[in-house]
Short mmCIF file of C-alpha atoms and ligand atoms in Angstrom, two decimals:
data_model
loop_
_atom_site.label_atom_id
_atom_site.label_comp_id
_atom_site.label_asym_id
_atom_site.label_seq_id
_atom_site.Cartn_x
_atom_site.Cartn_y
_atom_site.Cartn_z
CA UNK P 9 53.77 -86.74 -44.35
CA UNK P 10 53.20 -90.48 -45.08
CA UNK P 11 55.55 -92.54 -44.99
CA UNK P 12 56.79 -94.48 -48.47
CA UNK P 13 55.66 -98.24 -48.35
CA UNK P 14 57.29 -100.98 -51.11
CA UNK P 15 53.91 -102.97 -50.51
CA UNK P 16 51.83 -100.10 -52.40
CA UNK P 17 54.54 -98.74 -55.38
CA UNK P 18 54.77 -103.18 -56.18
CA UNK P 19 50.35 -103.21 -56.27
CA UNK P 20 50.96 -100.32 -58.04
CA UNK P 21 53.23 -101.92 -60.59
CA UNK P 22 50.42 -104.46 -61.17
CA UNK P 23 47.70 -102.30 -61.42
CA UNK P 24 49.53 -100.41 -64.08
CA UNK P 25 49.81 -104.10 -66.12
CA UNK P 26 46.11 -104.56 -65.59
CA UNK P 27 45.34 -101.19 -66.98
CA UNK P 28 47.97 -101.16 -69.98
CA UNK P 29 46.01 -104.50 -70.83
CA UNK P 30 42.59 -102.51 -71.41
CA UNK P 31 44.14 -99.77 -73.08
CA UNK P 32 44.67 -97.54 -70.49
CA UNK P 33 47.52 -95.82 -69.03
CA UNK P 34 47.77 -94.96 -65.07
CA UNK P 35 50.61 -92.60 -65.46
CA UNK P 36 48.79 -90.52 -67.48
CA UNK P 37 46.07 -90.55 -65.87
CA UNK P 38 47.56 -89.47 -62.53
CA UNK P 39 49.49 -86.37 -64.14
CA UNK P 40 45.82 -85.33 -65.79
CA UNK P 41 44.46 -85.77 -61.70
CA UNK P 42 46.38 -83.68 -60.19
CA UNK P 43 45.45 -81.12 -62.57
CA UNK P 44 42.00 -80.84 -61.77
CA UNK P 45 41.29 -78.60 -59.06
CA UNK P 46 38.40 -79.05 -56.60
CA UNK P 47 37.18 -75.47 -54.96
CA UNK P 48 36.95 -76.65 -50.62
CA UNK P 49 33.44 -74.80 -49.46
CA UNK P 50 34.54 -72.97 -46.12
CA UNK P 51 31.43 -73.12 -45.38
CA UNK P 52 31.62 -76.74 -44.05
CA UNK P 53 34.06 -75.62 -41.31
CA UNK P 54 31.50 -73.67 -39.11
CA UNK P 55 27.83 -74.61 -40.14
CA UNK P 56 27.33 -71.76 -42.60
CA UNK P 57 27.79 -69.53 -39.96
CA UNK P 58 30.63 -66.88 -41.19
CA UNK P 59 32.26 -64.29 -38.80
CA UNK P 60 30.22 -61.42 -38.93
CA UNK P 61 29.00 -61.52 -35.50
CA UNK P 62 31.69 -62.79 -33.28
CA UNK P 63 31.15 -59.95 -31.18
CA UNK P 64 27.58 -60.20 -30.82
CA UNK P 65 26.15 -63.18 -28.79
CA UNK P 66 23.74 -64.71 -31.41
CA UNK P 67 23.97 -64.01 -35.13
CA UNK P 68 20.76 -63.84 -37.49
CA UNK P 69 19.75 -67.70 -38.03
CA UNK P 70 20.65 -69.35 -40.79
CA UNK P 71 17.66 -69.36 -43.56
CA UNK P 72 17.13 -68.95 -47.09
CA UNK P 73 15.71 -72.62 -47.05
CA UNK P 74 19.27 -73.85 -45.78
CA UNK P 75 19.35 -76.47 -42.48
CA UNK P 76 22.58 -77.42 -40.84
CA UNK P 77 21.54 -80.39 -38.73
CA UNK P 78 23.82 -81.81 -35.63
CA UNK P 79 25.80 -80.50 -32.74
CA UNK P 80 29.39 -81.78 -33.56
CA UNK P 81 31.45 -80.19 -31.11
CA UNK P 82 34.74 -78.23 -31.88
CA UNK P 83 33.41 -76.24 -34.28
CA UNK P 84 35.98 -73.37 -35.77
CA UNK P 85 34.77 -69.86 -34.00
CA UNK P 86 37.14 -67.45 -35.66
CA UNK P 87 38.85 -66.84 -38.95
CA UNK P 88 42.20 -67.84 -37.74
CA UNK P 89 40.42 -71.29 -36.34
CA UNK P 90 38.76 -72.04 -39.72
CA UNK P 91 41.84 -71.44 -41.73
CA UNK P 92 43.64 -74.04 -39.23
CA UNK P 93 41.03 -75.99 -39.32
CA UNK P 94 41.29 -75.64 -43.74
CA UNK P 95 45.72 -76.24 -43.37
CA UNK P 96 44.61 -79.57 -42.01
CA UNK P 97 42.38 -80.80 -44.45
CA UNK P 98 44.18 -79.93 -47.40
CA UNK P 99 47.27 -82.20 -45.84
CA UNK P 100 45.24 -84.96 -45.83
CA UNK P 101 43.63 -84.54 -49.28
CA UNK P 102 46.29 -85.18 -52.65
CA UNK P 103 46.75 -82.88 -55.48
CA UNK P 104 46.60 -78.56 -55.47
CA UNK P 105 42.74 -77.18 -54.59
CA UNK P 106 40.90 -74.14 -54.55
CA UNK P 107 39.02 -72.63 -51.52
CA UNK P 108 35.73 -71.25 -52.14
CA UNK P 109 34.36 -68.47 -49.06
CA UNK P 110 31.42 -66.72 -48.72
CA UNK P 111 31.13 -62.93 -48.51
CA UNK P 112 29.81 -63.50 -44.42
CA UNK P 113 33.67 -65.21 -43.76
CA UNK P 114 34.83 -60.81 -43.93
CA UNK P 115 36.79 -60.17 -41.11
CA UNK P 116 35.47 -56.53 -39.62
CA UNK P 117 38.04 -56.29 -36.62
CA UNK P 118 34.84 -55.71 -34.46
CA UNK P 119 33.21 -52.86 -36.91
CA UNK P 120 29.85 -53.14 -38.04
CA UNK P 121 30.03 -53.34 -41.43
CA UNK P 122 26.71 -54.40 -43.55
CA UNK P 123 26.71 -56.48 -46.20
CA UNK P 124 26.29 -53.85 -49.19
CA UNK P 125 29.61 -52.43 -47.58
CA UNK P 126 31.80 -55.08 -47.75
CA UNK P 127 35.25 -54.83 -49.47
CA UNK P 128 38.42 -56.79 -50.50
CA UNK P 129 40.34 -55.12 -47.10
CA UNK P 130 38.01 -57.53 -45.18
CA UNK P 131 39.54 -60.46 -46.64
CA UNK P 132 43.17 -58.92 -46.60
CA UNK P 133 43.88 -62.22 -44.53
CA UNK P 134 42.12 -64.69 -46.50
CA UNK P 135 44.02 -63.49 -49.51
CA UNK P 136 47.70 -63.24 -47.75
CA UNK P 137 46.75 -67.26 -46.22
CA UNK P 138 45.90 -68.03 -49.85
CA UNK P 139 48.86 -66.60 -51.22
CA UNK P 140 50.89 -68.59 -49.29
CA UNK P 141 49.73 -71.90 -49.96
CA UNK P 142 49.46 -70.91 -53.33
CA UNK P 143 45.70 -72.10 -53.53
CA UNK P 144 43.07 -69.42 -55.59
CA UNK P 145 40.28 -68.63 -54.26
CA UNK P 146 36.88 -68.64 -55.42
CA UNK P 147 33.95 -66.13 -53.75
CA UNK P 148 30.01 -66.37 -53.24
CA UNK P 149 27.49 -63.13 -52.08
CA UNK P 150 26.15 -64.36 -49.20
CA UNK P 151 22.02 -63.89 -49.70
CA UNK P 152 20.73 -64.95 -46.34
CA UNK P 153 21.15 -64.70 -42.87
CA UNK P 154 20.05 -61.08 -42.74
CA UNK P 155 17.31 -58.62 -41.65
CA UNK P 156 16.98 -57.66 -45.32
CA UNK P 157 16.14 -61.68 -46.35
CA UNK P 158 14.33 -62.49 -43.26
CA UNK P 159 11.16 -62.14 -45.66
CA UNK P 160 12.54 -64.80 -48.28
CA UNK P 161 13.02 -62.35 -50.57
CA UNK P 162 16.41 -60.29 -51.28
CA UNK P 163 17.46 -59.41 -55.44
CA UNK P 164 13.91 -60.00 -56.49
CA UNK P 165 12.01 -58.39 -53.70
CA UNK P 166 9.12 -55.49 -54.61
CA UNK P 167 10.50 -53.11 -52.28
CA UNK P 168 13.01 -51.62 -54.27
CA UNK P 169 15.18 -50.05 -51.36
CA UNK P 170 15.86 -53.69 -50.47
CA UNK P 171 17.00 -55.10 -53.90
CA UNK P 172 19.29 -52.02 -54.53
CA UNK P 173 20.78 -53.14 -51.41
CA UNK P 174 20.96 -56.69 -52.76
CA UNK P 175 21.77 -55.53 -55.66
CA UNK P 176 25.02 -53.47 -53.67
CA UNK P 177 26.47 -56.77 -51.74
CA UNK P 178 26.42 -58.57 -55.01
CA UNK P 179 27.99 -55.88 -56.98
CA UNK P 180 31.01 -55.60 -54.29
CA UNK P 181 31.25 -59.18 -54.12
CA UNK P 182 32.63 -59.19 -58.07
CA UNK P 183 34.58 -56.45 -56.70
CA UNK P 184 35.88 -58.67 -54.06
CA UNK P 185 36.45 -61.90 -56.38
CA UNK P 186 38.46 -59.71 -59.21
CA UNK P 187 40.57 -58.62 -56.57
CA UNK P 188 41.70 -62.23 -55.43
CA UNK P 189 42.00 -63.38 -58.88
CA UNK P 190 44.38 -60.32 -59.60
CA UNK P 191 45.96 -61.14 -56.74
CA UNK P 192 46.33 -64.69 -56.82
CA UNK P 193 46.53 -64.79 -60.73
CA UNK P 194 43.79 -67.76 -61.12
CA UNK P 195 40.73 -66.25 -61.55
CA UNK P 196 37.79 -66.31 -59.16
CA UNK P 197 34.39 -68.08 -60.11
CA UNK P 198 32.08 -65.50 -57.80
CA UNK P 199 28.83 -67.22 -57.75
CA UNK P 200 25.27 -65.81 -57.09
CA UNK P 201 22.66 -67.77 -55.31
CA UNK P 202 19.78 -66.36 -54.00
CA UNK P 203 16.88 -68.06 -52.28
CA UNK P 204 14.50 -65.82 -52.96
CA UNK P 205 10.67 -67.83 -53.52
CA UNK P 206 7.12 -68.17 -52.26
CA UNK P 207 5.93 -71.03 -49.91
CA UNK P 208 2.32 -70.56 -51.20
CA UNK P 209 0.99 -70.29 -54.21
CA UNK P 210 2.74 -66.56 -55.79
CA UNK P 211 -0.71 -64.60 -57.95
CA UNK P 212 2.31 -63.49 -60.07
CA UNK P 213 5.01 -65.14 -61.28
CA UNK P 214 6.30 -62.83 -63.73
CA UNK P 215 6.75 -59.84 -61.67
CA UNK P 216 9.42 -61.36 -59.48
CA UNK P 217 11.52 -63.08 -62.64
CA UNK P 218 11.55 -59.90 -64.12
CA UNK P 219 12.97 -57.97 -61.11
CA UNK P 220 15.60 -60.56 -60.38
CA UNK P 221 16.70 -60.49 -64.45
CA UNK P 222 16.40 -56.51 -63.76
CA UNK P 223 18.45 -56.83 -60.72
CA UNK P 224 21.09 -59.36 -61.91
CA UNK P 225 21.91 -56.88 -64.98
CA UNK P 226 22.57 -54.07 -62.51
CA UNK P 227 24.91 -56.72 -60.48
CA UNK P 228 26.79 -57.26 -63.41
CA UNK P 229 26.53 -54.25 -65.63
CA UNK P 230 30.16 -52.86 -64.85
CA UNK P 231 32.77 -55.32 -67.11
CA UNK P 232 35.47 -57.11 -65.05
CA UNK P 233 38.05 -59.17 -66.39
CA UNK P 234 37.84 -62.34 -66.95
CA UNK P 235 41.38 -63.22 -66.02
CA UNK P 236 40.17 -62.33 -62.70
CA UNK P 237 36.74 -62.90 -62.15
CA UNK P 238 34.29 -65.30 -63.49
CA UNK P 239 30.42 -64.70 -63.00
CA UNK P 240 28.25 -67.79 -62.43
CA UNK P 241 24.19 -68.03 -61.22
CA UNK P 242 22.80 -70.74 -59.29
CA UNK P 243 19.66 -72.21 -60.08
CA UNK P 244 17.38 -74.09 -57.52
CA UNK P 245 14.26 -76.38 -57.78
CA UNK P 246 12.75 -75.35 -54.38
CA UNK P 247 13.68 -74.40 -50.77
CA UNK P 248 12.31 -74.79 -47.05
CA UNK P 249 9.79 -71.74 -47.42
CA UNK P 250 9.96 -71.35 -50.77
CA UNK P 251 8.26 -74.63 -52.06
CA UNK P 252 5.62 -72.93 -54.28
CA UNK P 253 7.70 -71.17 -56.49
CA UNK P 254 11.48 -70.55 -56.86
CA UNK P 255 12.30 -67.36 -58.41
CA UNK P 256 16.04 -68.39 -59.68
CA UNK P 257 14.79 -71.78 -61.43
CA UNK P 258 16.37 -73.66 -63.65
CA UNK P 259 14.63 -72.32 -66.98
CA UNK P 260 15.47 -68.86 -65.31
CA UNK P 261 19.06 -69.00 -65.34
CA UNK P 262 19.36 -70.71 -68.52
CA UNK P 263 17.78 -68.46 -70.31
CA UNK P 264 19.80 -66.07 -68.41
CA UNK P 265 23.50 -67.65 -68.62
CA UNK P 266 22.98 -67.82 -72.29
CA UNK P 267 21.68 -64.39 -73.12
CA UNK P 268 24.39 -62.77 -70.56
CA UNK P 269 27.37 -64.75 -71.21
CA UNK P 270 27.27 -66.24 -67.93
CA UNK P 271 28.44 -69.43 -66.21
CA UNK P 272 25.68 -71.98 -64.51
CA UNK P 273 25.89 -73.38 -61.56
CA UNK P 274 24.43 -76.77 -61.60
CA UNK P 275 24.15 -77.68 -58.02
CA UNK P 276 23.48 -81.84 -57.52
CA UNK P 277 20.57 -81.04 -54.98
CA UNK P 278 19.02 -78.17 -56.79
CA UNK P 279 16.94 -80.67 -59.00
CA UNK P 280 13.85 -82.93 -59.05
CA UNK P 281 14.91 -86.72 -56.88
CA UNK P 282 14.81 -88.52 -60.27
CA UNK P 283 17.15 -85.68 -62.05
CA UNK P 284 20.75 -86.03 -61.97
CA UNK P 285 23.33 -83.52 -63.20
CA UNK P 286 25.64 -85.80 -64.79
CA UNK P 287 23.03 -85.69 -67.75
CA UNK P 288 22.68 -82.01 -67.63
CA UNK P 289 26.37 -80.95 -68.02
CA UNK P 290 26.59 -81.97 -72.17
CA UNK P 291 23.54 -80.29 -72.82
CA UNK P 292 24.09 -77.05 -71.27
CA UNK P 293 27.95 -76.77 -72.37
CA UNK P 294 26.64 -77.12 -75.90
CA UNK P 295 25.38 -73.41 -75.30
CA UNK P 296 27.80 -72.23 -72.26
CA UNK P 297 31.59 -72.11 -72.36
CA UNK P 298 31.93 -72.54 -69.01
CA UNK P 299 30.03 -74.10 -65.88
CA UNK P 300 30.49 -74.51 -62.40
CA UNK P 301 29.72 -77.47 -60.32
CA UNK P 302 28.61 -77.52 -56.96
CA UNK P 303 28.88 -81.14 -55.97
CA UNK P 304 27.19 -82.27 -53.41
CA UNK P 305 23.96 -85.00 -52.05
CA UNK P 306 20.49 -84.82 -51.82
CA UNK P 307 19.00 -87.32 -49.57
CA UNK P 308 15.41 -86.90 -50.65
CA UNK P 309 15.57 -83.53 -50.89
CA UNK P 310 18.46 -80.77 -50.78
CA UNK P 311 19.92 -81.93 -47.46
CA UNK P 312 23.28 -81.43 -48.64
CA UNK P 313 25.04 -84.81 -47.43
CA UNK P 314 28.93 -85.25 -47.41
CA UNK P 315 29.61 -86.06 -50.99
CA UNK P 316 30.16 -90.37 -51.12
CA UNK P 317 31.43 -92.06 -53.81
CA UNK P 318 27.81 -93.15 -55.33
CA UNK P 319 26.71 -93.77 -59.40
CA UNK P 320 26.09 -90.11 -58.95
CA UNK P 321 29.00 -88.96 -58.66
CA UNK P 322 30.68 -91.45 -60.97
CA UNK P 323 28.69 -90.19 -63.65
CA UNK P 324 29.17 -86.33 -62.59
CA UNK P 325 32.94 -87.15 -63.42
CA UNK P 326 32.61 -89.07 -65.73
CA UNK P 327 31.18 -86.42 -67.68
CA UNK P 328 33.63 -83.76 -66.49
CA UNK P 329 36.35 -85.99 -67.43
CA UNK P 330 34.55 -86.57 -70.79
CA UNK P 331 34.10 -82.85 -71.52
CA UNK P 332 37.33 -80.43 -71.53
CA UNK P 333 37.99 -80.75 -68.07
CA UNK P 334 40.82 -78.76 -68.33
CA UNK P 335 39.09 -74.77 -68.77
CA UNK P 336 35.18 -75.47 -68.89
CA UNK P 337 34.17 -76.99 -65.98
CA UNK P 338 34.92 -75.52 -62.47
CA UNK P 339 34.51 -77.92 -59.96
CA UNK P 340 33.21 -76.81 -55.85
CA UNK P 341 31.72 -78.84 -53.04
CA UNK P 342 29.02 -77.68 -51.16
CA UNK P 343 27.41 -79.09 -48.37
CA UNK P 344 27.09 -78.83 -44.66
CA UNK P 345 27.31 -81.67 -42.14
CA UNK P 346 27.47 -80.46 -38.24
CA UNK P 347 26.56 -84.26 -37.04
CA UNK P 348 30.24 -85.65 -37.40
CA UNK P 349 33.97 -84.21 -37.38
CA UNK P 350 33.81 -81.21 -39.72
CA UNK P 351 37.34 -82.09 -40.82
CA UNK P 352 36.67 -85.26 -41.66
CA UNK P 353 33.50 -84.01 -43.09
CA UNK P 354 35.56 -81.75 -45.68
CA UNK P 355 38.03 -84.90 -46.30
CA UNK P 356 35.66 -87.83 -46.72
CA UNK P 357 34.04 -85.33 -49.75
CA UNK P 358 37.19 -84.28 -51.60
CA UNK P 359 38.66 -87.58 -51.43
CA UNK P 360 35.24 -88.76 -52.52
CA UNK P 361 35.46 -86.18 -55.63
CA UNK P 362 39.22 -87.08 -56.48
CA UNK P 363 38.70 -90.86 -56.46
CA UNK P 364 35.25 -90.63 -58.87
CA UNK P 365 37.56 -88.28 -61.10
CA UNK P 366 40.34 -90.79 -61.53
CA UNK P 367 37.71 -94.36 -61.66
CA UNK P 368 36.63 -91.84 -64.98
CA UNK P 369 40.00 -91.35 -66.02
CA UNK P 370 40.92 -95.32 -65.40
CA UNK P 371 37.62 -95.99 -68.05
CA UNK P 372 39.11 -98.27 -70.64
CA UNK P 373 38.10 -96.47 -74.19
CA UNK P 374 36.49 -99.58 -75.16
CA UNK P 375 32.98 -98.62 -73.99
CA UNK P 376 33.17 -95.47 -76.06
CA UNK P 377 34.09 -98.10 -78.87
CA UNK P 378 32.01 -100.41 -78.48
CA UNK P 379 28.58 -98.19 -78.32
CA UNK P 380 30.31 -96.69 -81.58
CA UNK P 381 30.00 -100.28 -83.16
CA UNK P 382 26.07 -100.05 -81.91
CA UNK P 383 27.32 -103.16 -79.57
CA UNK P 384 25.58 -102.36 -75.87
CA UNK P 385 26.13 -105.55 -74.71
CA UNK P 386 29.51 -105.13 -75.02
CA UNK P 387 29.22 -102.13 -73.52
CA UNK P 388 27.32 -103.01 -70.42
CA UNK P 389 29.70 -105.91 -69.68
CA UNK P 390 32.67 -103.22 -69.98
CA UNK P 391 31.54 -101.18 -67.51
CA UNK P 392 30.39 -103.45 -65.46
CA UNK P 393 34.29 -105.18 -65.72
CA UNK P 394 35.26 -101.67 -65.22
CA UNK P 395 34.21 -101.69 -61.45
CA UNK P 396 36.38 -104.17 -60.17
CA UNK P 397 39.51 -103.39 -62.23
CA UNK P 398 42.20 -102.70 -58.51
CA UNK P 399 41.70 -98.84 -59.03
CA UNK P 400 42.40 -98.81 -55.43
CA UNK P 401 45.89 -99.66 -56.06
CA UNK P 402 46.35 -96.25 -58.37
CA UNK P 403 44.48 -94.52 -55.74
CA UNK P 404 46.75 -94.96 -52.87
CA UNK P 405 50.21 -94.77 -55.19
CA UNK P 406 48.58 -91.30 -55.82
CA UNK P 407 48.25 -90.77 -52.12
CA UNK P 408 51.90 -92.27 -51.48
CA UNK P 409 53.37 -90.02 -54.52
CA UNK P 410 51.81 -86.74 -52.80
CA UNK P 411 52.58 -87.13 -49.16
CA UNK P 412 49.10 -87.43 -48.02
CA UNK P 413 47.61 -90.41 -45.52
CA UNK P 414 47.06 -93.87 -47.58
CA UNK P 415 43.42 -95.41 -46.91
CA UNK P 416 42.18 -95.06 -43.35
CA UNK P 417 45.14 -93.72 -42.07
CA UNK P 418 43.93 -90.12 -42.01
CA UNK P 419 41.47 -90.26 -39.73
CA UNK P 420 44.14 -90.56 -36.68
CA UNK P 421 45.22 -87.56 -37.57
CA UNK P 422 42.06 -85.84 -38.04
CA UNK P 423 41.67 -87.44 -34.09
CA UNK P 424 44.80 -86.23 -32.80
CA UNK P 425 43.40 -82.75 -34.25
CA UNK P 426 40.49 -83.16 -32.47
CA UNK P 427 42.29 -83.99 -29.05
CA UNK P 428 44.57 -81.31 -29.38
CA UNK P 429 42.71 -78.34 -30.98
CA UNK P 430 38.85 -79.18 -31.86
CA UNK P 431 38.34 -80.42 -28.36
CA UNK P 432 39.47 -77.34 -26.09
CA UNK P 433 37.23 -75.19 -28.32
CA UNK P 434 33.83 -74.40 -26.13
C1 LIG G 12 21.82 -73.28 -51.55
C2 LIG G 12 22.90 -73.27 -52.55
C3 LIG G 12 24.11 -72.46 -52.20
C4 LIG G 12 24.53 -72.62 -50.76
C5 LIG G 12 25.85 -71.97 -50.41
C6 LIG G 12 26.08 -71.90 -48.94
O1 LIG G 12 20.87 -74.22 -51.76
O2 LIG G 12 23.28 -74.57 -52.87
O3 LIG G 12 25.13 -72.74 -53.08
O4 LIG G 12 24.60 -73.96 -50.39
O5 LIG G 12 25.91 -70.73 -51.00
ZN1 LIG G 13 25.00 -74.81 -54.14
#
């Protein structure tokens, strides 16, 4: 818990002036904050590498086009690690989250259970730990890492055996996701992503589009509630091995969301270097009640980065913050760093995501005004201003107000973590 210092309520107190003098108010701002909830990716804790061959000396590699790069040690090796490893991030993060796991986090008690066999027993103890923290969860099929993907190809694949199996683990993973949003009474944004594509040049396009449309309507053909579970597709530009042609692109899942009724996920690495989501979120909630976000960095390709606070990002929220934040945007990390402290990993990108939220809620409503007025040199000099208003005073009040670390602070903890519990893990 951290401890209550005078020195940040009185910059505070001044910060608040300099806001209230461009129109803004801080208060506010910081009550709409900690309403926004930010969906934690397990999948950070471990390298992608899920629990469902802890008995087993080597699992399948990773693959699908994904790379976890660095050797980090103290990496969580069980379920009951990773959730430990989870309780100590979210005490160093502020505001009420969301933890997103993939269907390969089951835990089997030693069975061998396949993927198109899963069920919501398997995660009787990820829902119990959620319960009581009171976080909801949000789910993912896991499309990779298997003998049935090793090809690159899994709900789009010719051999039909193999998408019905597909076809099977994606079906149960709704399953699982309505359960923990009955449960948990928040629904769960289940999200499909499939790497399926061709590294060289496909003779047929069409055939494998077709089959994963085909495929995706048997996924979601049975009707769940949408108090409790939420559907959303992923859309990707290209892979590692599947450079030619990506069967799930974006046109693909457009086309798709909007004919199903579906919810796009618009990932920040899935596009072209130049592209940036931030400009894709208006135009695709014009047609789309709902999206989800999987926030994250491309360093010259998909290399999933820990999210910093770059233009990027700012404009990702600021978008977010401009649309209905509130019900139409779901908001998830997703990346994968094994060359530094996972923890810190996790914190350095939710604290990332918070901050960019509230510099867009801090946004004096000038610029809005003035590009009303046709006046863009007003408005450039306004946002420009914008970036050195203190909104590193708000920042840490917020920090102070929730009980979590102020500025660097967290990092001894995340150190005396390490010492005590990362470090004796071999
Ligand atoms: C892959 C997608 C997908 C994964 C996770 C692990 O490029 O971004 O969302 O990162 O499912
Ligand atoms: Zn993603």
């Amino acid at each position: 818990m951290a401890r209550s210092s005078p020195q940040i309520e009185a910059a505070y107190r001044l910060a608040h002036e300099r806001y209230q003098s461009i129109g803004v108010n801080t208060d506010k701002a910081l009550t709409a904050l900690a309403r926004i909830p930010i969906a934690l990716h397990c999948w950070q804790g471990d390298d992608v590498g899920g629990f469902e061959h802890l008995e087993e000396s080597s699992g399948q590699s990773l693959g699908g086009g994904l790379a976890v790069t660095g050797h980090y040690p103290g990496k969580a090796r069980n379920p009951t690690e990773l959730r430990a490893d989870i309780d100590k991030t979210l005490l160093l993060i502020p505001g009420k989250h969301r933890l997103n796991l993939h269907a390969c986090y089951g835990e089997y008690g030693g069975m061998k259970v396949d993927r198109d066999e899963i069920e919501a027993s398997h995660f009787h103890n990820w829902i119990a730990w959620a319960k009581e923290k009171g976080l909801g969860l949000d789910f993912n099929p896991t499309c990779f890492a298997h003998r049935h993907a090793a090809d690159g190809f899994t709900l789009s694949h010719a051999d039909k055996s193999i998408r019905q199996f597909w076809v099977e683990h994606c079906r149960r993973s709704r399953e699982i996701g309505a359960a923990f949003g009955r449960t948990l009474g928040t629904p769960c944004v289940t999200n499909v992503w499939v790497p399926d594509g061709f590294k060289d040049t496909p003779a047929d396009r069409t055939g494998p589009r077709e089959r994963l449309a085909g495929a995706l309507d048997e996924v979601f053909k049975t009707p769940l509630s949408q108090e409790h579970n939420l559907d959303a597709v992923e859309p990707k530009l290209f892979g590692i091995g599947a450079e030619s042609c990506t069967v799930g692109s974006a046109e693909f899942y457009l086309g798709y969301c909007i004919t199903r009724n579906k919810l796009l996920c618009l990932d920040a690495g899935h596009y072209h270097p130049t592209e940036t989501i931030s400009d894709k979120i208006s135009s695709v909630l014009l047609y789309l009640p709902e999206i989800l976000l999987h926030v994250s960095r491309g360093v010259r390709w998909d290399s999933d980065h820990v999210v910093t606070l770059s233009d990027d990002l700012l404009g990702i929220a600021r978008e977010i913050i401009a649309a209905d934040y509130g019900s139409r945007i779901h908001i998830g990390l997703d990346y994968f760093d094994a060359s530094i402290n996972r923890i810190a990993a996790w914190t350095i990108g939710m604290r990332n995501m918070i901050k960019a939220l509230l510099i867009a809620l801090l946004e004096p409503p000038a610029i809005r005004e003035r590009e009303l007025c046709g006046d863009s040199t007003a408005r450039l000099m306004l946002q420009e201003e914008a970036k050195s208003m203190p909104f590193g005073s708000v920042w840490d009040w917020y920090c102070q107000s929730q009980g979590v670390p102020i500025g660097v602070a967290w990092l001894d903890e995340v150190r005396i973590y390490e010492e005590a519990v990362m470090g004796k893990r071999f």
